[in-house]
Coordinates of C-alpha atoms in Angstrom, one line a residue:
M20 CA 61.7 104.8 63.8
R21 CA 59.0 104.3 61.4
S22 CA 60.8 101.2 60.4
F23 CA 61.0 100.1 64.1
L24 CA 57.1 100.3 64.4
C25 CA 56.7 98.2 61.5
V26 CA 58.9 95.6 62.9
I27 CA 56.7 95.8 66.0
A28 CA 53.5 95.8 64.4
L29 CA 54.4 92.5 61.9
A30 CA 55.8 90.7 65.2
G31 CA 52.8 92.1 67.2
T32 CA 50.7 90.3 64.2
L33 CA 52.9 87.0 64.0
A34 CA 52.2 86.6 67.8
L35 CA 48.7 87.0 67.2
G36 CA 48.7 84.7 64.6
V37 CA 49.9 81.8 66.8
Q38 CA 47.5 82.7 69.6
G39 CA 44.9 82.5 67.5
Q40 CA 45.3 78.9 66.3
G41 CA 45.5 78.0 70.2
Q42 CA 49.3 77.5 70.6
R43 CA 51.3 77.8 73.6
E44 CA 52.9 80.7 73.0
V45 CA 56.9 80.7 74.6
F46 CA 59.1 83.0 76.0
K47 CA 63.1 82.5 76.6
L48 CA 64.6 83.8 80.0
C49 CA 68.4 83.9 79.9
V50 CA 70.1 83.5 83.2
P51 CA 73.5 82.9 84.5
H52 CA 73.9 79.0 85.0
Q53 CA 74.7 80.0 88.7
I54 CA 71.0 80.7 89.5
A55 CA 69.8 78.5 86.6
D56 CA 68.2 76.1 89.2
A57 CA 66.4 78.6 90.7
C58 CA 65.1 79.9 87.5
R59 CA 63.4 76.6 86.5
D60 CA 62.1 76.0 90.4
L61 CA 60.2 79.3 90.6
L62 CA 59.1 79.5 86.8
G63 CA 58.1 75.6 86.1
D64 CA 56.6 75.6 82.6
G65 CA 54.1 78.4 83.9
V66 CA 51.0 76.4 81.4
T67 CA 47.4 76.9 82.6
G68 CA 45.6 76.1 79.4
E69 CA 45.4 75.9 76.0
G70 CA 46.6 79.1 74.4
S71 CA 49.0 80.1 77.5
V72 CA 52.0 81.6 77.8
E73 CA 55.5 79.4 79.3
V74 CA 58.5 80.7 80.3
Q75 CA 61.9 78.5 79.6
C76 CA 64.9 79.0 81.4
V77 CA 68.3 79.4 79.5
S78 CA 71.3 79.2 81.0
A79 CA 74.5 81.2 80.2
R80 CA 77.8 81.5 81.2
D81 CA 76.8 84.9 82.7
R82 CA 74.6 88.0 82.2
M83 CA 76.8 89.3 79.4
E84 CA 76.4 86.1 77.4
C85 CA 73.2 86.6 77.9
L86 CA 73.0 89.6 76.5
E87 CA 74.7 87.8 73.4
K88 CA 71.8 85.3 73.3
V89 CA 69.1 87.9 73.8
N90 CA 70.5 89.6 70.9
L91 CA 71.1 86.5 68.5
R92 CA 67.5 85.5 69.5
E93 CA 69.0 82.2 71.6
A94 CA 66.8 83.7 74.3
D95 CA 64.1 86.5 74.5
F96 CA 64.8 88.6 77.4
V97 CA 67.1 88.9 80.6
A98 CA 67.0 90.9 84.1
V99 CA 69.6 93.8 84.0
D100 CA 71.1 96.5 85.9
P101 CA 71.5 99.9 84.5
E102 CA 75.1 98.9 83.7
D103 CA 73.8 96.1 81.3
M104 CA 71.5 98.2 79.4
Y105 CA 74.9 100.4 78.8
V106 CA 76.4 97.1 77.4
A107 CA 73.1 96.6 75.3
Y108 CA 73.5 100.1 74.3
H109 CA 76.4 99.5 72.4
M110 CA 75.7 96.3 71.2
A111 CA 72.6 97.2 69.1
N112 CA 70.8 100.2 71.0
Q113 CA 68.0 99.8 68.7
D114 CA 67.6 96.1 68.9
F115 CA 66.9 96.0 73.1
S116 CA 64.3 97.9 74.8
V117 CA 63.7 97.5 78.7
F118 CA 59.5 96.6 79.1
S119 CA 59.5 95.7 82.9
E120 CA 61.0 97.4 85.9
F121 CA 61.6 96.5 89.5
R122 CA 60.1 98.9 91.8
T123 CA 59.8 99.6 95.2
L124 CA 56.1 99.7 96.7
E125 CA 57.1 102.9 98.8
E126 CA 57.9 104.7 94.9
P127 CA 55.6 102.7 92.3
K128 CA 55.4 105.2 89.8
A129 CA 58.8 107.1 90.4
E130 CA 60.5 106.7 86.5
F131 CA 63.9 105.9 87.9
R132 CA 65.3 103.9 91.0
Y133 CA 66.8 107.5 92.7
E134 CA 67.6 110.9 91.8
G135 CA 70.8 112.5 93.3
I136 CA 70.6 115.9 94.2
V137 CA 72.2 118.5 95.7
L138 CA 71.3 120.2 99.0
V139 CA 72.0 123.5 100.5
R140 CA 71.1 126.1 102.8
K141 CA 68.4 128.7 101.3
S142 CA 69.8 131.2 103.5
D143 CA 73.5 130.9 101.5
N144 CA 71.7 132.4 98.7
F145 CA 73.5 130.2 96.0
G146 CA 73.9 132.1 92.9
G147 CA 75.3 129.6 90.7
T148 CA 77.0 126.5 91.1
A149 CA 80.8 128.5 91.3
D150 CA 79.4 129.1 94.9
L151 CA 79.7 125.8 95.9
R152 CA 83.6 126.2 96.0
G153 CA 85.1 126.6 99.7
K154 CA 81.4 125.5 100.7
K155 CA 81.6 122.3 103.7
S156 CA 80.5 119.2 101.7
C157 CA 78.7 116.1 102.9
H158 CA 79.1 112.8 101.1
T159 CA 77.4 109.7 101.1
G160 CA 80.8 107.6 101.1
Y161 CA 84.1 107.5 98.7
G162 CA 83.7 105.6 95.6
R163 CA 79.7 105.8 96.2
N164 CA 77.7 106.8 93.1
V165 CA 75.3 109.7 94.7
G166 CA 77.9 111.1 96.9
Y167 CA 80.9 110.5 94.9
K168 CA 81.2 109.6 91.4
I169 CA 77.7 112.1 90.5
P170 CA 79.1 114.8 91.8
I171 CA 82.6 114.4 90.6
T172 CA 81.1 113.8 87.0
K173 CA 79.1 116.4 87.1
L174 CA 81.3 119.1 88.8
K175 CA 84.2 118.2 86.4
K176 CA 82.2 118.6 83.7
L177 CA 81.2 122.1 84.6
G178 CA 85.1 123.0 85.2
L179 CA 84.6 123.8 88.9
F180 CA 86.4 119.9 89.7
K181 CA 89.8 119.8 88.8
L182 CA 92.3 117.0 88.7
A183 CA 96.0 117.6 89.9
N184 CA 98.6 117.0 86.8
D185 CA 101.2 115.8 88.9
P186 CA 102.8 112.9 86.7
D187 CA 104.0 111.2 90.2
M188 CA 100.9 111.2 91.8
A189 CA 98.7 108.3 91.9
P190 CA 95.2 108.7 90.0
L191 CA 92.9 107.8 92.6
E192 CA 95.0 110.4 94.8
K193 CA 94.4 113.2 92.2
E194 CA 90.7 112.9 92.9
L195 CA 91.1 113.3 97.0
K196 CA 93.2 115.9 96.3
G197 CA 90.9 117.9 93.9
L198 CA 87.9 117.4 96.3
S199 CA 90.3 118.8 99.0
E200 CA 91.2 122.0 97.1
L201 CA 87.3 122.3 96.1
F202 CA 86.0 122.3 99.2
S203 CA 87.2 123.9 102.8
S204 CA 86.0 120.9 104.9
S205 CA 84.1 117.5 104.5
C206 CA 82.9 114.2 105.6
L207 CA 83.8 111.6 103.1
V208 CA 84.1 108.1 105.2
G209 CA 85.9 104.9 103.1
K210 CA 88.3 102.9 102.3
Y211 CA 90.4 105.4 100.1
S212 CA 92.8 102.7 99.6
P213 CA 92.3 99.0 99.9
N214 CA 96.1 99.3 101.4
D215 CA 95.4 100.2 105.1
E216 CA 99.0 101.6 105.2
V217 CA 98.1 104.1 101.8
N218 CA 94.3 104.5 103.4
R219 CA 95.9 106.2 106.6
Q220 CA 98.6 107.9 104.6
L221 CA 95.8 109.7 102.2
K222 CA 93.4 110.8 104.9
K223 CA 96.4 112.1 107.0
T224 CA 97.2 114.0 103.9
Y225 CA 94.1 115.7 103.0
P226 CA 92.7 115.6 106.8
N227 CA 90.3 118.7 105.9
L228 CA 88.1 115.5 104.0
C229 CA 87.1 113.8 107.1
A230 CA 87.1 117.3 109.2
L231 CA 83.1 117.2 109.4
C232 CA 82.7 113.5 110.2
E233 CA 81.7 112.0 113.6
R234 CA 84.7 110.2 114.2
P235 CA 87.4 112.3 111.7
E236 CA 90.3 110.3 113.0
V237 CA 89.0 107.5 111.7
C238 CA 86.6 108.9 108.5
D239 CA 84.9 105.5 108.1
Y240 CA 81.8 103.4 108.5
P241 CA 79.8 103.5 110.8
D242 CA 79.4 107.0 111.2
K243 CA 76.6 109.4 111.8
Y244 CA 77.7 111.8 109.0
S245 CA 77.7 109.0 106.3
G246 CA 75.3 107.6 103.9
Y247 CA 72.2 108.9 102.4
D248 CA 70.5 110.2 105.8
G249 CA 73.7 111.0 107.2
A250 CA 74.8 113.4 104.4
I251 CA 71.4 115.7 105.0
R252 CA 71.9 115.3 108.8
C253 CA 75.9 116.5 108.2
L254 CA 74.0 119.4 106.6
V255 CA 71.6 120.0 108.7
E256 CA 73.1 119.1 112.4
N257 CA 76.5 119.7 111.9
N258 CA 77.3 123.0 110.4
G259 CA 77.7 121.5 106.7
D260 CA 77.3 124.1 103.6
V261 CA 75.9 121.0 100.9
A262 CA 75.0 117.6 100.9
F263 CA 75.2 115.2 98.1
T264 CA 72.3 112.3 98.8
K265 CA 68.8 110.9 97.2
V266 CA 65.6 112.6 97.1
I267 CA 63.9 109.8 99.1
Y268 CA 65.7 110.4 102.0
V269 CA 65.5 114.2 102.1
N270 CA 61.5 113.6 101.8
K271 CA 62.0 111.2 104.9
Y272 CA 64.5 113.7 106.8
F273 CA 61.9 116.4 106.8
G274 CA 58.8 114.7 107.2
L275 CA 57.6 115.1 103.2
P276 CA 55.7 112.4 101.0
V277 CA 57.5 109.5 99.3
G278 CA 55.8 108.4 96.6
E279 CA 52.2 107.3 96.6
S280 CA 52.9 107.2 100.5
P281 CA 51.7 110.3 103.2
A282 CA 53.9 112.2 104.9
K283 CA 55.4 110.6 107.8
P284 CA 56.9 112.3 111.1
A285 CA 60.1 114.1 110.7
L286 CA 63.3 112.3 111.4
N287 CA 64.3 115.7 112.2
P288 CA 61.4 117.3 113.5
N289 CA 63.1 120.7 114.6
A290 CA 64.7 121.0 110.7
R291 CA 62.2 123.3 108.1
T292 CA 61.7 122.9 105.0
E293 CA 61.7 126.6 104.0
D294 CA 65.3 126.9 105.1
Y295 CA 66.6 124.2 102.6
V296 CA 67.0 124.0 98.8
Y297 CA 67.8 121.7 95.8
L298 CA 70.5 123.2 94.1
C299 CA 70.2 122.8 90.2
E300 CA 72.5 122.2 87.8
D301 CA 71.8 125.3 86.0
G302 CA 73.1 127.3 89.5
T303 CA 69.0 128.0 90.5
T304 CA 67.4 126.8 93.3
K305 CA 64.1 125.0 93.7
P306 CA 62.3 124.2 97.2
I307 CA 62.3 120.6 98.7
T308 CA 58.7 120.7 99.0
G309 CA 58.6 120.2 94.8
P310 CA 59.9 118.3 92.0
A311 CA 63.4 117.9 92.5
C312 CA 66.3 119.0 89.9
S313 CA 68.3 116.1 89.9
W314 CA 72.0 115.7 88.5
A315 CA 71.6 112.4 87.6
Q316 CA 69.3 109.0 88.0
R317 CA 69.8 105.8 88.3
P318 CA 67.3 103.6 86.4
W319 CA 65.7 100.5 88.1
Q320 CA 66.8 97.3 87.4
G321 CA 64.2 95.5 85.0
Y322 CA 63.7 92.9 82.0
M323 CA 65.5 94.0 78.8
G324 CA 64.2 91.9 75.8
N325 CA 65.1 91.9 72.0
G326 CA 62.9 93.5 68.8
D327 CA 61.3 90.3 68.3
I328 CA 58.9 91.0 71.5
N329 CA 58.1 94.0 71.4
G330 CA 54.9 93.6 69.5
R331 CA 53.8 90.9 72.3
F332 CA 55.6 91.8 75.4
Q333 CA 52.1 92.6 77.3
R334 CA 51.1 88.9 77.2
L335 CA 55.1 88.7 78.4
Q336 CA 54.6 91.0 81.6
K337 CA 51.3 89.2 82.3
R338 CA 53.0 86.1 82.6
L339 CA 55.8 87.7 84.5
Q340 CA 53.1 89.0 87.0
Q341 CA 51.6 85.9 87.6
F342 CA 55.5 84.5 88.5
Y343 CA 56.3 87.5 90.5
T344 CA 53.8 86.9 92.9
E345 CA 53.9 83.0 93.3
A346 CA 57.6 83.6 94.2
K347 CA 56.9 86.3 96.9
K348 CA 54.7 83.0 98.4
S349 CA 56.8 80.5 97.7
G350 CA 58.9 80.1 101.2
N351 CA 62.1 80.3 99.4
S352 CA 63.2 83.5 99.4
D353 CA 66.9 82.4 98.7
K354 CA 66.1 81.6 95.6
A355 CA 63.3 84.3 95.2
K356 CA 65.9 87.3 95.8
K357 CA 68.2 85.2 93.0
M358 CA 65.4 86.0 90.9
W359 CA 64.9 89.6 91.7
V360 CA 61.9 88.7 93.6
D361 CA 61.8 90.9 96.9
A362 CA 58.8 91.0 99.2
K363 CA 59.3 95.0 99.0
N364 CA 59.6 95.6 95.3
I365 CA 57.0 95.2 92.8
L366 CA 57.2 94.3 89.3
F367 CA 56.1 97.4 87.1
D368 CA 55.1 97.0 83.8
R369 CA 56.0 99.4 81.2
G370 CA 53.1 100.3 78.9
T371 CA 55.7 101.5 76.5
P372 CA 59.0 99.5 76.1
V373 CA 62.5 102.0 76.0
L374 CA 65.8 101.8 74.3
P375 CA 68.4 101.2 76.7
G376 CA 70.6 104.3 75.1
E377 CA 67.3 106.6 75.7
H378 CA 66.5 105.5 79.1
L379 CA 70.5 106.0 79.8
N380 CA 70.5 109.5 78.6
K381 CA 67.2 110.6 79.9
A382 CA 68.5 109.5 83.8
Q383 CA 71.6 111.5 82.6
N384 CA 73.3 108.2 84.0
K385 CA 75.1 107.7 80.7
D386 CA 77.7 109.9 81.8
V387 CA 78.4 108.9 85.1
I388 CA 79.1 105.3 83.7
E389 CA 81.5 106.6 81.0
R390 CA 83.6 108.9 83.5
D391 CA 87.3 108.7 82.9
G392 CA 87.8 109.2 86.3
P393 CA 92.0 109.8 87.6
F394 CA 92.9 108.0 84.2
E395 CA 93.7 109.2 81.4
Y396 CA 95.1 105.9 79.0
K397 CA 93.9 102.6 78.4
V398 CA 95.9 99.6 79.8
K399 CA 96.4 97.2 76.4
L400 CA 96.3 93.9 77.1
C401 CA 98.0 91.4 74.6
V402 CA 95.9 88.3 73.9
N403 CA 97.3 85.2 71.5
N404 CA 94.5 84.1 69.8
E405 CA 90.7 84.9 68.6
L406 CA 89.0 82.7 71.7
E407 CA 91.5 85.3 74.2
L408 CA 90.6 87.9 72.1
Q409 CA 86.9 87.5 72.6
K410 CA 87.5 86.8 76.5
C411 CA 89.4 89.9 76.6
E412 CA 86.5 92.0 74.6
V413 CA 84.2 90.8 77.2
L414 CA 86.4 91.7 80.1
R415 CA 86.6 95.0 78.7
K416 CA 83.1 95.9 78.4
A417 CA 81.8 94.3 81.6
A418 CA 84.8 96.4 83.5
F419 CA 84.1 99.7 81.8
S420 CA 80.4 99.5 82.4
R421 CA 81.1 98.8 85.9
D422 CA 83.7 101.5 86.8
I423 CA 87.1 99.6 86.1
R424 CA 89.5 101.7 85.2
P425 CA 92.1 102.5 83.5
E426 CA 90.2 101.2 80.6
I427 CA 91.2 97.9 79.2
Q428 CA 92.0 97.6 75.2
C429 CA 92.6 94.3 73.8
V430 CA 95.6 93.8 71.3
L431 CA 95.7 90.7 69.6
K432 CA 99.4 89.3 68.5
A433 CA 99.2 86.1 66.5
N434 CA 101.5 83.1 66.8
E435 CA 102.4 84.2 70.7
G436 CA 104.0 87.3 69.9
C437 CA 102.8 89.0 73.2
V438 CA 106.1 88.6 75.1
G439 CA 107.7 90.9 72.2
A440 CA 104.6 93.4 71.9
V441 CA 105.1 93.7 75.7
E442 CA 108.6 94.2 75.7
R443 CA 108.4 97.0 72.5
G444 CA 105.7 99.0 74.0
D445 CA 103.4 97.5 71.4
A446 CA 100.9 96.4 74.6
D447 CA 101.5 97.0 78.4
V448 CA 100.8 93.6 79.8
V449 CA 100.5 90.0 78.9
V450 CA 98.7 87.0 80.8
L451 CA 101.5 84.0 81.6
K452 CA 100.4 80.8 82.4
G453 CA 103.1 79.0 84.5
E454 CA 104.9 77.1 81.6
Q455 CA 104.7 80.3 79.5
Q456 CA 106.4 82.0 82.1
H457 CA 109.7 80.4 80.7
G458 CA 112.4 83.0 79.9
A459 CA 110.2 85.9 80.0
S460 CA 110.8 86.9 83.9
A461 CA 114.4 86.3 83.3
G462 CA 114.1 88.7 80.0
A463 CA 112.7 92.4 79.8
L464 CA 109.4 91.0 81.8
K465 CA 108.4 91.1 85.1
P466 CA 105.0 89.7 87.0
I467 CA 103.2 92.3 89.2
L468 CA 100.4 89.5 89.9
F469 CA 99.6 86.3 90.4
E470 CA 96.3 84.3 90.2
K471 CA 95.4 82.6 94.0
Y472 CA 93.3 79.8 94.6
D473 CA 90.7 78.9 97.4
E474 CA 92.5 77.7 100.7
S475 CA 90.7 74.2 99.9
D476 CA 91.2 74.2 96.1
V477 CA 95.0 72.1 95.9
M478 CA 95.9 69.4 94.1
V479 CA 95.7 66.2 96.0
A480 CA 96.9 62.7 95.2
V481 CA 94.0 60.2 97.0
A482 CA 93.6 56.2 96.3
D483 CA 91.4 53.4 98.3
K484 CA 92.2 52.7 101.4
G485 CA 95.1 49.6 101.7
I486 CA 96.2 50.3 98.4
S487 CA 99.8 48.2 98.3
R488 CA 103.1 49.5 98.1
D489 CA 103.6 48.2 94.9
E490 CA 100.7 49.9 93.6
L491 CA 101.4 52.9 95.1
L492 CA 104.8 53.3 92.8
K493 CA 104.0 51.3 89.9
A494 CA 99.9 52.2 88.8
P495 CA 98.7 54.5 86.6
I496 CA 97.1 57.7 87.7
Q497 CA 93.9 59.6 86.4
F498 CA 93.6 62.9 85.9
D499 CA 92.1 66.2 84.1
A500 CA 95.0 66.6 81.2
S501 CA 92.8 70.1 80.4
D502 CA 94.0 71.1 83.3
P503 CA 97.4 72.7 83.6
R504 CA 97.4 72.6 87.8
A505 CA 96.6 68.7 87.3
I506 CA 99.4 68.3 85.1
S507 CA 101.8 69.5 87.1
A508 CA 100.6 67.9 90.1
A509 CA 100.6 64.7 88.1
L510 CA 104.0 65.4 87.1
F511 CA 105.4 66.1 90.6
F512 CA 103.8 63.3 92.3
N513 CA 105.2 61.2 89.4
D514 CA 108.6 62.5 90.4
K515 CA 108.4 61.7 94.0
R516 CA 107.4 58.1 92.8
Q517 CA 111.0 58.1 90.8
R518 CA 108.6 57.8 87.5
K519 CA 110.0 61.1 85.9
T520 CA 108.1 61.7 82.9
C521 CA 107.7 65.0 80.5
P522 CA 104.2 66.4 79.8
N523 CA 103.9 64.9 76.3
Q524 CA 104.6 61.2 78.0
L525 CA 102.2 61.8 80.6
A526 CA 98.7 60.1 80.0
S527 CA 95.9 59.9 82.6
S528 CA 94.2 56.4 82.9
P529 CA 90.7 56.0 83.2
E530 CA 89.5 53.9 86.1
A531 CA 93.1 54.4 87.3
P532 CA 93.6 53.5 91.5
I533 CA 95.4 56.7 92.4
Q534 CA 93.5 60.3 91.2
I535 CA 94.7 63.6 91.3
I536 CA 92.1 65.8 91.9
S537 CA 91.1 68.9 93.6
A538 CA 90.8 68.5 97.6
Q539 CA 87.0 70.4 96.9
D540 CA 86.3 67.6 95.0
L541 CA 87.1 65.1 97.5
A542 CA 83.2 64.9 99.5
R543 CA 82.2 63.3 96.2
L544 CA 84.7 60.0 96.6
G545 CA 83.2 59.1 99.5
S546 CA 85.2 57.8 103.1
N547 CA 87.0 54.8 102.0
K548 CA 89.8 57.0 100.5
V549 CA 93.2 58.4 101.6
L550 CA 95.9 60.8 100.9
I551 CA 99.4 59.7 99.3
C552 CA 101.8 62.4 100.3
P553 CA 104.8 63.5 98.4
S554 CA 106.6 61.6 100.9
L555 CA 104.6 59.0 99.9
N556 CA 103.0 58.3 103.2
F557 CA 99.1 57.9 103.9
E558 CA 97.5 60.9 105.6
P559 CA 93.2 61.4 106.3
I560 CA 91.6 62.9 103.5
A561 CA 91.1 65.7 106.0
N562 CA 94.6 66.1 106.1
Y563 CA 94.9 68.0 102.3
A564 CA 96.5 71.4 103.6
S565 CA 100.0 69.3 104.9
C566 CA 99.3 66.4 102.4
N567 CA 99.3 67.4 99.1
V568 CA 100.7 67.3 95.4
D569 CA 100.2 70.8 94.7
Y570 CA 103.0 72.3 92.6
T571 CA 101.3 75.2 90.3
F572 CA 103.1 77.7 89.3
P573 CA 100.4 80.2 88.9
T574 CA 99.4 82.5 85.8
G575 CA 100.9 85.6 86.3
V576 CA 100.0 89.2 85.1
F577 CA 103.2 90.3 83.0
V578 CA 104.7 93.7 82.2
R579 CA 108.3 94.7 80.7
K580 CA 110.6 95.3 83.4
T581 CA 110.7 99.3 82.5
I582 CA 107.3 100.2 83.6
A583 CA 107.2 101.2 87.4
G584 CA 105.8 103.8 89.8
Q585 CA 102.3 104.9 89.0
L586 CA 102.0 103.2 85.3
E587 CA 102.7 100.0 87.0
D588 CA 100.7 100.6 90.0
N589 CA 97.5 101.6 87.5
I590 CA 97.8 98.3 86.0
S591 CA 98.0 96.7 89.4
H592 CA 94.8 98.5 90.3
A593 CA 92.6 97.2 86.9
F594 CA 93.4 93.8 87.6
V595 CA 92.8 93.4 91.4
A596 CA 89.6 95.5 90.4
L597 CA 88.8 93.1 88.1
S598 CA 89.0 90.2 89.9
D599 CA 87.0 92.1 92.9
K600 CA 84.4 92.8 90.9
F601 CA 84.4 89.6 88.7
G602 CA 86.3 87.0 90.4
H603 CA 84.9 83.9 91.9
G604 CA 82.9 84.4 94.9
A605 CA 81.9 88.0 94.0
A606 CA 78.6 89.4 94.4
T607 CA 79.0 90.8 90.3
E608 CA 80.5 87.1 89.0
I609 CA 77.1 86.6 87.5
V610 CA 77.6 89.4 85.6
F611 CA 80.7 88.6 84.1
E612 CA 82.4 85.1 85.3
M613 CA 86.0 86.3 85.1
F614 CA 87.5 82.5 86.3
G615 CA 85.4 80.0 84.4
E616 CA 84.5 78.2 81.3
F617 CA 84.5 80.5 78.9
K618 CA 82.6 78.5 76.1
P619 CA 82.1 75.1 76.2
G620 CA 85.0 73.2 76.0
S621 CA 87.0 75.8 76.0
K622 CA 89.0 75.9 79.4
N623 CA 91.7 78.0 81.3
V624 CA 91.3 81.0 78.4
L625 CA 93.3 83.8 79.6
F626 CA 92.9 82.6 83.2
H627 CA 92.5 79.7 85.2
D628 CA 89.4 78.7 85.4
R629 CA 89.8 77.8 89.4
A630 CA 91.3 81.1 90.4
A631 CA 89.6 82.9 92.2
K632 CA 91.3 86.3 92.7
F633 CA 94.7 88.4 91.9
G634 CA 97.1 89.1 94.3
Q635 CA 100.3 90.8 94.8
A636 CA 103.4 88.9 93.0
D637 CA 105.4 88.7 95.9
N638 CA 103.0 86.0 97.8
K639 CA 102.4 83.3 95.3
V640 CA 99.4 80.4 96.7
T641 CA 102.3 77.7 96.7
N642 CA 106.2 77.4 97.5
V643 CA 107.2 76.8 94.1
D644 CA 110.9 76.4 93.3
A645 CA 111.2 77.5 89.7
A646 CA 114.2 75.8 88.6
Y647 CA 112.4 72.5 90.0
Y648 CA 109.6 73.7 88.0
K649 CA 111.5 73.6 84.6
Q650 CA 112.5 70.5 85.2
L651 CA 109.6 68.7 86.0
M652 CA 107.7 70.6 82.5
C653 CA 110.7 69.6 80.8
L654 CA 111.5 73.0 79.4

């Protein structure tokens, strides 16, 4: 710690020297490329005079790369979630620190964003946490932090919650069965499975988990007894015994002060504060009129920097306060929101920066992030080269921090040895491009998922209106030679023109009269264009859905044929969860861009850059005949 403080002092001395010379002090804020324009528009150069502070925007692939850039001094700081703090903690905990936080106007002095608590009835005379067994429980909702993840993590640690040991039972069902056996009845709304039939079956199998809900037969949102305040209503108004919720909602429900704000009328004036207490993790209770005993807290989102700015963060804080105030008044709420600016929030300056590991441990949030859940093993993903390994490792860190289970483990097998590794059991899964799948599915591997693309993302052949028949048949074509989808479309188009070529003979000609592009890019070509269909007829560019030359054999997720049942379902669950969380258009795509250029010039690493998500293997995006595709690719 002494050496750490010395580094801070030295950095501060150096920074003061710069200021003393009247030079501009520059800090670099790293942002995902999707919000780089918003960053530049709202921050500008921020220079108001000699010796002033300037914040420059540094663009990165995603927030995971921003953490790397901050660590490598290519940027100074980045806006983060607690999950990103967890990743930084495992990268170089002593070299990161949180120095400012986005707090609410309601609770500007609260150390953490929220406190997960257990609310019980005082008259039930709880003598310890073991008394929770057999009680009627009220939850915010299935899979949510306060109402599900925190209780399960803590109750499992206390030995109260146990997973079923049935090897044939789906891991996610094991958690539901454990809750069903721990509590006599509950209100736990939500979708227990993305599959509607599985969701219905699980609720039918464990009806006591929905018995306390407003509509037990639906057991989904909206429900009077769901959410943070709904869980309290479930306890107070619906004869529940225990509610898992947040402190701030307890205060609002009973009309207690919230943060610095005076008490407002209670949401339920008939509810008496003296009738309810907080149940603490050590089994004691506390009155709800005083400080709560929370089971876990969630840190605020905030700005986190590297060790080089620890000695001069105060000057950066002043500039960021200016930015935050100006951004609120900018009139562009969309850009402000992208830059974490909210009219209901303030930017709180910490007097002393805090290391991410210490912050998460104090909040008891680290063990919640690290919870294994019902999955007791890792899925070994095989990769073929160093670049794929790098992306796999970033994927692994992002996925684990965001509660995607089973956990991914990256296995490198050089010289394209992954098919054999999966076949032997040295790995569980391999991702194969279309041209790599020849022989794999016919041998010892089988596909369980395929990439899906946006409906408007089909490959088309396009030319100027009035193109002659001779040009149509003989003209060279232009396409992206780095895109395997464009290559297969070009091969397909040439075959329809009776110009059979193999991939190694296929060449893209700049300024060629015929282009192979995605329909998503048609708008930039102007209106004087026409589509060429596989029949070699012409159609308006609006008809790309029926007139296209897309012959994509999509990238697939392959496992060995002997894998079946729950193990296959678990691997499928992990990859679907990955694409739901980090796929194209997902809210957290800015955290990790699963589909997109991994590094400048490195295209289609592991996955296709323009894929949107993963879907079931029996529902391919196009009607591709494997034998014909093999002929096109000269395999």
